Short mmCIF file of C-alpha atoms in Angstrom, two decimals:
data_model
loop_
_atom_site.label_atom_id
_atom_site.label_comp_id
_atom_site.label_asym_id
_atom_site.label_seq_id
_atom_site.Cartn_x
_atom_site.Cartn_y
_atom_site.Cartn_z
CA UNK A 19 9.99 12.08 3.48
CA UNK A 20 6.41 12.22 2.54
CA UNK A 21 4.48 15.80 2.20
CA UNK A 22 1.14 15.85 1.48
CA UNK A 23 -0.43 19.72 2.02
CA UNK A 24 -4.15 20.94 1.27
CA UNK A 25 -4.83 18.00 -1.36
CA UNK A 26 -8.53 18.54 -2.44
CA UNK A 27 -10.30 16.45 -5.25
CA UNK A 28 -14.20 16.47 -6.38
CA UNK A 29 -16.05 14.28 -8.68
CA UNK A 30 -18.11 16.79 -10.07
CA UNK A 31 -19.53 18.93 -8.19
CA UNK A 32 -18.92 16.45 -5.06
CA UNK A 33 -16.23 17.10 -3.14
CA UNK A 34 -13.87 14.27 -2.09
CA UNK A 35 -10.96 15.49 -0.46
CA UNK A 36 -11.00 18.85 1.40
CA UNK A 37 -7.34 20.18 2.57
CA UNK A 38 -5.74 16.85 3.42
CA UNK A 39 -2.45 16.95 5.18
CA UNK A 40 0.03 14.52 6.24
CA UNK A 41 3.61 13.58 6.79
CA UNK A 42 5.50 10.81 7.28
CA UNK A 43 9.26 9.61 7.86
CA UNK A 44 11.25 6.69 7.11
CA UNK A 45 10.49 3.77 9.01
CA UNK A 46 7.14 4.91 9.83
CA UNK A 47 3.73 3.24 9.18
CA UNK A 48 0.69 5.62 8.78
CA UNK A 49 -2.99 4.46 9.34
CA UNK A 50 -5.84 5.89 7.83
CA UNK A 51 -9.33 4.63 8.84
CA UNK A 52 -13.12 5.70 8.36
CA UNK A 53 -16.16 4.90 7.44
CA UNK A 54 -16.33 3.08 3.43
CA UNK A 55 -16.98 6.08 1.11
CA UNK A 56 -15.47 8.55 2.85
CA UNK A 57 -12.20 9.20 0.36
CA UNK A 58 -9.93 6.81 1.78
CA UNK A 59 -9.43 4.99 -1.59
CA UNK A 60 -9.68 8.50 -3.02
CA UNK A 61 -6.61 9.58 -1.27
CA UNK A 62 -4.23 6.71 -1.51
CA UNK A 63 -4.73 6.19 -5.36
CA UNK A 64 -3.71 10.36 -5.90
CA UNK A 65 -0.85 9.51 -3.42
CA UNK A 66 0.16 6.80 -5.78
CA UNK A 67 -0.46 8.77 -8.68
CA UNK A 68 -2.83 6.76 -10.24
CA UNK A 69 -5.29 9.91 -9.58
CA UNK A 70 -5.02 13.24 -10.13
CA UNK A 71 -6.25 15.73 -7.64
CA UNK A 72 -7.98 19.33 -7.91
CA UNK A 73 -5.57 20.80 -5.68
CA UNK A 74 -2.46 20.51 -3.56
CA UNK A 75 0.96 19.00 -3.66
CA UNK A 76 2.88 15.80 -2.74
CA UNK A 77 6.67 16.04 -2.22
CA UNK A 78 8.50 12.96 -1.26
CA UNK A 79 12.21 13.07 -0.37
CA UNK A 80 11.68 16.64 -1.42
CA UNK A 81 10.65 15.70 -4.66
CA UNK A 82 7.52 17.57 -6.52
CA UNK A 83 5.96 14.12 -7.72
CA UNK A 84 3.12 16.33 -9.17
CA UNK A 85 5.42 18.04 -11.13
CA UNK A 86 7.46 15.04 -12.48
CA UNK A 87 5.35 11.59 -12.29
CA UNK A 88 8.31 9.95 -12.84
CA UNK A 89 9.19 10.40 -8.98
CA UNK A 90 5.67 8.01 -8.62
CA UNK A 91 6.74 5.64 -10.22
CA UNK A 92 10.36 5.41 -8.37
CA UNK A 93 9.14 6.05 -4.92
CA UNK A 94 6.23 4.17 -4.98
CA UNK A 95 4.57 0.54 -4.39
CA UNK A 96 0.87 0.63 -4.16
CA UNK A 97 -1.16 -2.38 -3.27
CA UNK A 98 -5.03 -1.77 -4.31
CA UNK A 99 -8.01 -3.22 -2.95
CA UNK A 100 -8.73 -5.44 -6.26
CA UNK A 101 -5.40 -7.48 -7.19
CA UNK A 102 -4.00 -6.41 -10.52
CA UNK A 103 -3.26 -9.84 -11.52
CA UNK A 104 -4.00 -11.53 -14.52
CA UNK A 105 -5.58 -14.41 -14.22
CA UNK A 106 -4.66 -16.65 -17.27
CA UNK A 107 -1.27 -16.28 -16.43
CA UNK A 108 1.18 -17.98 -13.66
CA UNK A 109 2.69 -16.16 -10.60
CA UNK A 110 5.74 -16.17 -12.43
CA UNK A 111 5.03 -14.60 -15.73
CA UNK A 112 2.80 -11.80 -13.67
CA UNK A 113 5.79 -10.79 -11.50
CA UNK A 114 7.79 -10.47 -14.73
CA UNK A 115 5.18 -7.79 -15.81
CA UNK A 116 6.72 -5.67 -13.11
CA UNK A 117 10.15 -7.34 -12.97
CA UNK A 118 11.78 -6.36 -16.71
CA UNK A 119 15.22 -7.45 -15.36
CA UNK A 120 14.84 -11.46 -14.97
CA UNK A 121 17.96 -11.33 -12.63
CA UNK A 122 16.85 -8.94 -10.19
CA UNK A 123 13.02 -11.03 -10.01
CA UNK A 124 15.64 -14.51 -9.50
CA UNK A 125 18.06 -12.72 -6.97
CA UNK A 126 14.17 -11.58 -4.94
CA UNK A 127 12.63 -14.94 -5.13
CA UNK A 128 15.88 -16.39 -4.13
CA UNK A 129 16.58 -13.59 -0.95
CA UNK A 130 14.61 -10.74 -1.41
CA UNK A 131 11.23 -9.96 -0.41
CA UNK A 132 9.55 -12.25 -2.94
CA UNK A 133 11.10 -15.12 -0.92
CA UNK A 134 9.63 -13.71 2.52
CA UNK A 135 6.68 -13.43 0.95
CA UNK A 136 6.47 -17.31 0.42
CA UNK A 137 6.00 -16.80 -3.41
CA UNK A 138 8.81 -19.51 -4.34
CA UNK A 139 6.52 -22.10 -3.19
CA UNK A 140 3.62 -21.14 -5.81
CA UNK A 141 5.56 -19.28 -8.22
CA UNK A 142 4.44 -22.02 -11.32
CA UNK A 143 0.89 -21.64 -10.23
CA UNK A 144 -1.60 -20.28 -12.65
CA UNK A 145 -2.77 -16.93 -10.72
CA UNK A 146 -6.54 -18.21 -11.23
CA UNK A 147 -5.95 -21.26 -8.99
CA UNK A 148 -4.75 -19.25 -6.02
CA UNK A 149 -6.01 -18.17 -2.79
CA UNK A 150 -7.07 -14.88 -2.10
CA UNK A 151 -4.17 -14.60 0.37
CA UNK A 152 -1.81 -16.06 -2.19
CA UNK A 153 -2.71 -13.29 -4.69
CA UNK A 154 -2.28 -10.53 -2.17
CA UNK A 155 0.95 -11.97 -1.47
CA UNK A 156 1.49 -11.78 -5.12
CA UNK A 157 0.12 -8.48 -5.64
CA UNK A 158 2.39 -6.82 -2.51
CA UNK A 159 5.43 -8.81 -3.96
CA UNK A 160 4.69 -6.65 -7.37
CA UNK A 161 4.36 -3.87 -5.75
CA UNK A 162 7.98 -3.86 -4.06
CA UNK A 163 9.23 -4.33 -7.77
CA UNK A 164 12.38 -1.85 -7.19
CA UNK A 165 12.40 -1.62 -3.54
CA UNK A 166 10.45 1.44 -3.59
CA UNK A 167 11.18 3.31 -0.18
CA UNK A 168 6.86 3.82 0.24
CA UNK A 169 4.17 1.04 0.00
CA UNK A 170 0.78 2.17 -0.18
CA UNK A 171 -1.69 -0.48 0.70
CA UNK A 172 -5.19 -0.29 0.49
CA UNK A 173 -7.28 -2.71 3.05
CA UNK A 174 -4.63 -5.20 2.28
CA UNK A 175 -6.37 -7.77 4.50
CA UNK A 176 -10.14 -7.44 3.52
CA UNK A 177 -11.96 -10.95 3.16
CA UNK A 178 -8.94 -12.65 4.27
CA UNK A 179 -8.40 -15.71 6.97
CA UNK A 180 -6.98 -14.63 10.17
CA UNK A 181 -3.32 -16.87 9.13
CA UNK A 182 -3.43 -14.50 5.94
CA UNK A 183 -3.95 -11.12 7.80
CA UNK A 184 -0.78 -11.93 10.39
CA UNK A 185 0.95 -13.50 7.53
CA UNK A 186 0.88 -10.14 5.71
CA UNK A 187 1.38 -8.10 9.29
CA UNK A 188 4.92 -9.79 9.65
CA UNK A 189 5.62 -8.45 6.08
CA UNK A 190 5.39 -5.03 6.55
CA UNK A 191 6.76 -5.36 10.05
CA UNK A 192 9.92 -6.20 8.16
CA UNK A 193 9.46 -3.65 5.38
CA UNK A 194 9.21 -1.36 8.19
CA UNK A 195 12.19 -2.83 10.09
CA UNK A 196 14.44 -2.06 7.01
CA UNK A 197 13.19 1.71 6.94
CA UNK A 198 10.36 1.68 4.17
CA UNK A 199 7.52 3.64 4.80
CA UNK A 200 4.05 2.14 5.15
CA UNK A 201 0.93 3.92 4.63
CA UNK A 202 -2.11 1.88 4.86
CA UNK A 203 -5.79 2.31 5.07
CA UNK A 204 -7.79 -0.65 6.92
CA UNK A 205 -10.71 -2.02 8.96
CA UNK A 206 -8.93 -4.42 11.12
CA UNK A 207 -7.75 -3.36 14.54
CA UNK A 208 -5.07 -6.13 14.94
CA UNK A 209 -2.94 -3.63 11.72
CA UNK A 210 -3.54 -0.58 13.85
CA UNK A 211 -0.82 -1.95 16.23
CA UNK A 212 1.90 -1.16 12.94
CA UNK A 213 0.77 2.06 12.95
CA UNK A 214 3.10 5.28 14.51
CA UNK A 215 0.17 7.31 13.64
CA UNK A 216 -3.41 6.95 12.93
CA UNK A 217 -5.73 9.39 10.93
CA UNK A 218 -9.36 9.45 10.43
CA UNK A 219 -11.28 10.18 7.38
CA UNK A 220 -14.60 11.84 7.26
CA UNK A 221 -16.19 13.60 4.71
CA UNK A 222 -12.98 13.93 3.03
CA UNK A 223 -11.20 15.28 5.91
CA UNK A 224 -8.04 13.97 7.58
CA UNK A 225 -7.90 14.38 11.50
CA UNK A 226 -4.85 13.02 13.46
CA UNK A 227 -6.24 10.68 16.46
CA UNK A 228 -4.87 9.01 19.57
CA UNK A 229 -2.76 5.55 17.88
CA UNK A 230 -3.81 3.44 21.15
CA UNK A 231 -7.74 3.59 20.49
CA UNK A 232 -9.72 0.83 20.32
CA UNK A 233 -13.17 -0.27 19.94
CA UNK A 234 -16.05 2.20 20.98
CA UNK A 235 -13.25 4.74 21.51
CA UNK A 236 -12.05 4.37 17.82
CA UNK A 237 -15.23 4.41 16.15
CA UNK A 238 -16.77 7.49 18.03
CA UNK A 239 -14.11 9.61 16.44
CA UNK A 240 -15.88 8.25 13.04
#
Protein backbone atom coordinates (compact mmCIF):
# COMPACT_ATOMS: atom_id res chain seq x y z
CA UNK A 1 0.00 0.00 0.00
CA UNK A 2 2.70 2.44 0.70
CA UNK A 3 6.15 2.42 -1.49
CA UNK A 4 8.65 4.60 -0.69
CA UNK A 5 12.18 3.60 -2.75
CA UNK A 6 15.64 5.59 -2.72
CA UNK A 7 13.91 9.04 -1.66
CA UNK A 8 16.90 11.51 -1.30
CA UNK A 9 16.47 15.34 -0.58
CA UNK A 10 19.31 18.12 0.23
CA UNK A 11 19.01 21.62 1.33
CA UNK A 12 21.71 22.88 -0.56
CA UNK A 13 24.48 21.32 -0.65
CA UNK A 14 23.37 19.34 2.70
CA UNK A 15 22.05 16.27 2.25
CA UNK A 16 18.85 15.26 4.09
CA UNK A 17 17.61 12.12 2.98
CA UNK A 18 19.96 9.50 1.45
CA UNK A 19 18.07 6.33 -0.27
CA UNK A 20 15.15 6.01 2.12
CA UNK A 21 13.01 2.97 1.79
CA UNK A 22 9.94 1.74 3.29
CA UNK A 23 6.70 -0.10 2.98
CA UNK A 24 3.78 -0.47 4.66
CA UNK A 25 0.26 -2.34 4.50
CA UNK A 26 -3.13 -1.70 5.57
CA UNK A 27 -3.70 -1.87 9.09
CA UNK A 28 -0.19 -1.31 9.90
CA UNK A 29 1.43 1.43 12.07
CA UNK A 30 5.07 2.41 11.16
CA UNK A 31 7.49 4.12 13.70
CA UNK A 32 10.19 6.23 12.85
CA UNK A 33 12.51 7.53 15.63
CA UNK A 34 16.00 9.38 15.95
CA UNK A 35 17.75 11.86 17.17
CA UNK A 36 15.91 15.80 16.46
CA UNK A 37 17.54 16.96 13.17
CA UNK A 38 18.13 13.98 11.68
CA UNK A 39 15.30 14.20 8.65
CA UNK A 40 12.50 12.77 10.39
CA UNK A 41 10.28 15.87 9.77
CA UNK A 42 12.09 15.95 6.43
CA UNK A 43 10.67 12.69 5.43
CA UNK A 44 7.12 12.71 6.60
CA UNK A 45 6.31 16.24 5.10
CA UNK A 46 7.68 14.76 1.28
CA UNK A 47 5.53 11.67 2.21
CA UNK A 48 2.65 14.01 2.62
CA UNK A 49 3.54 15.98 -0.21
CA UNK A 50 3.94 19.07 1.34
CA UNK A 51 7.80 18.64 0.21
CA UNK A 52 9.31 17.82 -2.71
CA UNK A 53 12.28 15.56 -2.80
CA UNK A 54 15.58 15.38 -5.04
CA UNK A 55 15.02 11.93 -5.83
CA UNK A 56 12.90 8.81 -5.62
CA UNK A 57 9.31 7.76 -5.78
CA UNK A 58 6.23 7.19 -3.57
CA UNK A 59 3.47 4.85 -4.86
CA UNK A 60 0.54 4.25 -2.68
CA UNK A 61 -2.14 1.70 -3.64
CA UNK A 62 0.01 1.59 -6.73
CA UNK A 63 -0.47 5.02 -7.38
CA UNK A 64 2.61 7.39 -8.65
CA UNK A 65 1.65 10.29 -6.10
CA UNK A 66 4.79 12.08 -7.53
CA UNK A 67 3.43 11.97 -10.72
CA UNK A 68 -0.18 13.09 -9.93
CA UNK A 69 -0.38 15.13 -6.43
CA UNK A 70 -3.78 14.70 -6.58
CA UNK A 71 -3.30 11.01 -5.16
CA UNK A 72 -1.74 13.23 -1.85
CA UNK A 73 -4.29 14.82 -1.32
CA UNK A 74 -6.86 11.66 -1.48
CA UNK A 75 -4.70 9.25 0.35
CA UNK A 76 -3.45 11.34 2.81
CA UNK A 77 -4.00 12.90 6.49
CA UNK A 78 -0.96 14.47 7.90
CA UNK A 79 -0.80 15.75 11.41
CA UNK A 80 2.37 18.25 11.81
CA UNK A 81 4.25 19.08 14.74
CA UNK A 82 2.80 22.86 14.89
CA UNK A 83 -1.21 22.70 14.72
CA UNK A 84 -2.53 24.35 11.60
CA UNK A 85 -5.27 25.96 13.39
CA UNK A 86 -6.33 29.32 13.33
CA UNK A 87 -6.61 30.82 16.25
CA UNK A 88 -9.32 33.60 15.96
CA UNK A 89 -11.61 31.16 14.89
CA UNK A 90 -13.84 28.32 16.77
CA UNK A 91 -13.29 24.50 16.49
CA UNK A 92 -16.17 24.51 14.39
CA UNK A 93 -15.51 26.98 11.68
CA UNK A 94 -11.69 25.45 11.50
CA UNK A 95 -12.98 21.91 10.79
CA UNK A 96 -15.18 23.44 8.08
CA UNK A 97 -11.87 24.66 6.42
CA UNK A 98 -11.26 21.02 5.70
CA UNK A 99 -14.89 19.82 5.78
CA UNK A 100 -16.54 21.72 2.43
CA UNK A 101 -19.55 19.34 2.72
CA UNK A 102 -21.39 20.57 6.11
CA UNK A 103 -23.24 17.14 6.13
CA UNK A 104 -20.44 14.89 6.04
CA UNK A 105 -18.51 17.31 9.12
CA UNK A 106 -22.42 16.81 11.07
CA UNK A 107 -22.73 13.00 10.20
CA UNK A 108 -18.52 12.84 11.86
CA UNK A 109 -19.21 14.88 14.86
CA UNK A 110 -22.35 13.00 15.31
CA UNK A 111 -20.59 9.14 14.64
CA UNK A 112 -17.55 9.49 12.96
CA UNK A 113 -14.19 10.05 14.15
CA UNK A 114 -14.73 13.69 15.14
CA UNK A 115 -17.08 12.29 17.83
CA UNK A 116 -14.30 9.74 19.16
CA UNK A 117 -12.17 12.33 19.18
CA UNK A 118 -14.29 14.18 21.91
CA UNK A 119 -14.56 17.32 19.63
CA UNK A 120 -18.52 17.65 20.15
CA UNK A 121 -17.86 18.71 23.58
CA UNK A 122 -15.65 21.89 22.50
CA UNK A 123 -16.74 22.26 19.08
CA UNK A 124 -18.11 26.24 19.90
CA UNK A 125 -14.82 26.94 21.50
CA UNK A 126 -12.66 29.63 20.09
CA UNK A 127 -9.40 27.49 19.02
CA UNK A 128 -7.24 30.16 21.09
CA UNK A 129 -8.87 29.11 24.40
CA UNK A 130 -7.99 25.45 24.03
CA UNK A 131 -5.62 23.08 25.42
CA UNK A 132 -2.77 21.91 23.69
CA UNK A 133 -4.33 18.43 23.74
CA UNK A 134 -7.64 19.85 22.60
CA UNK A 135 -5.98 21.36 19.48
CA UNK A 136 -4.18 18.18 18.59
CA UNK A 137 -7.38 16.55 18.87
CA UNK A 138 -8.58 19.17 16.56
CA UNK A 139 -5.78 19.13 14.28
CA UNK A 140 -5.91 14.94 13.88
CA UNK A 141 -9.78 15.32 13.49
CA UNK A 142 -8.82 17.69 10.28
CA UNK A 143 -6.62 15.60 9.17
CA UNK A 144 -9.09 12.48 8.75
CA UNK A 145 -11.23 15.04 6.65
CA UNK A 146 -12.22 12.21 3.92
CA UNK A 147 -11.23 9.17 5.71
CA UNK A 148 -7.98 9.11 4.08
CA UNK A 149 -6.71 5.37 4.24
CA UNK A 150 -2.88 6.94 5.66
CA UNK A 151 -2.36 9.37 8.63
CA UNK A 152 0.93 10.78 8.92
CA UNK A 153 1.63 12.15 12.31
CA UNK A 154 4.47 13.94 13.33
CA UNK A 155 5.40 13.71 17.32
CA UNK A 156 1.72 13.90 17.82
CA UNK A 157 2.21 13.82 21.60
CA UNK A 158 5.16 16.33 22.20
CA UNK A 159 4.57 18.68 25.34
CA UNK A 160 1.48 16.91 26.12
CA UNK A 161 0.00 15.52 29.70
CA UNK A 162 0.24 11.88 30.08
CA UNK A 163 -4.17 11.71 29.87
CA UNK A 164 -3.53 13.54 26.39
CA UNK A 165 -0.79 11.14 25.03
CA UNK A 166 -3.14 7.80 25.88
CA UNK A 167 -6.07 9.81 24.89
CA UNK A 168 -4.58 10.17 21.39
CA UNK A 169 -2.98 6.34 21.58
CA UNK A 170 -6.66 4.91 21.76
CA UNK A 171 -7.33 7.00 18.57
CA UNK A 172 -5.13 5.57 16.31
CA UNK A 173 -5.56 2.20 17.94
CA UNK A 174 -8.99 2.48 16.40
CA UNK A 175 -7.88 4.08 13.13
CA UNK A 176 -5.73 1.16 13.01
CA UNK A 177 -8.46 -1.31 14.06
CA UNK A 178 -10.57 -0.18 10.98
CA UNK A 179 -7.48 -0.81 8.55
CA UNK A 180 -5.92 2.81 8.12
CA UNK A 181 -2.42 3.01 8.01
CA UNK A 182 -0.41 4.90 10.61
CA UNK A 183 2.94 6.23 10.13
CA UNK A 184 4.27 8.20 12.91
CA UNK A 185 7.50 9.66 14.06
CA UNK A 186 7.88 10.13 18.03
CA UNK A 187 9.94 10.36 21.24
CA UNK A 188 7.70 8.58 23.57
CA UNK A 189 8.17 4.88 24.18
CA UNK A 190 4.60 4.22 25.51
CA UNK A 191 3.52 4.94 21.10
CA UNK A 192 6.20 2.46 20.15
CA UNK A 193 3.85 -0.30 21.48
CA UNK A 194 1.34 0.78 18.10
CA UNK A 195 4.03 0.21 16.08
CA UNK A 196 4.34 -3.27 13.63
CA UNK A 197 7.60 -1.84 12.70
CA UNK A 198 10.07 0.58 13.90
CA UNK A 199 12.79 2.48 11.82
CA UNK A 200 15.59 4.61 12.84
CA UNK A 201 16.80 7.76 11.35
CA UNK A 202 20.33 8.89 11.25
CA UNK A 203 21.96 11.11 9.12
CA UNK A 204 19.19 10.81 6.79
CA UNK A 205 19.21 7.16 6.67
CA UNK A 206 16.37 4.74 7.39
CA UNK A 207 17.43 1.37 9.15
CA UNK A 208 14.72 -1.22 10.12
CA UNK A 209 15.24 -2.17 14.01
CA UNK A 210 13.97 -4.77 16.46
CA UNK A 211 9.97 -3.25 17.39
CA UNK A 212 10.41 -4.67 21.14
CA UNK A 213 13.47 -2.29 22.11
CA UNK A 214 13.47 -0.26 24.84
CA UNK A 215 15.50 2.09 26.74
CA UNK A 216 19.42 1.79 26.48
CA UNK A 217 18.73 -0.85 23.82
CA UNK A 218 16.68 1.68 21.66
CA UNK A 219 18.84 4.55 21.90
CA UNK A 220 22.23 2.72 21.15
CA UNK A 221 20.91 2.00 17.71
CA UNK A 222 20.74 6.06 17.56
Amino acid sequence: MIEIENLTSAYGKRKILQGVTLSGERGECIGIIGPNGCGKSTLLSIMAGVLAPKSGSILYYGKDALQNRAVFQKMIGYVPQENPLVPELSVYDNLRLWYPDKKELQKELQEGFLQILGIPEFVKMRVSKLSGGMKKRVSIGMALSGLPPVLILDEPSAALDLVCKEDIKRYLQIYLRRKGTVVITTHEESELSLCDSLYVMKDGRLSQVDKSLRGSALTAAF
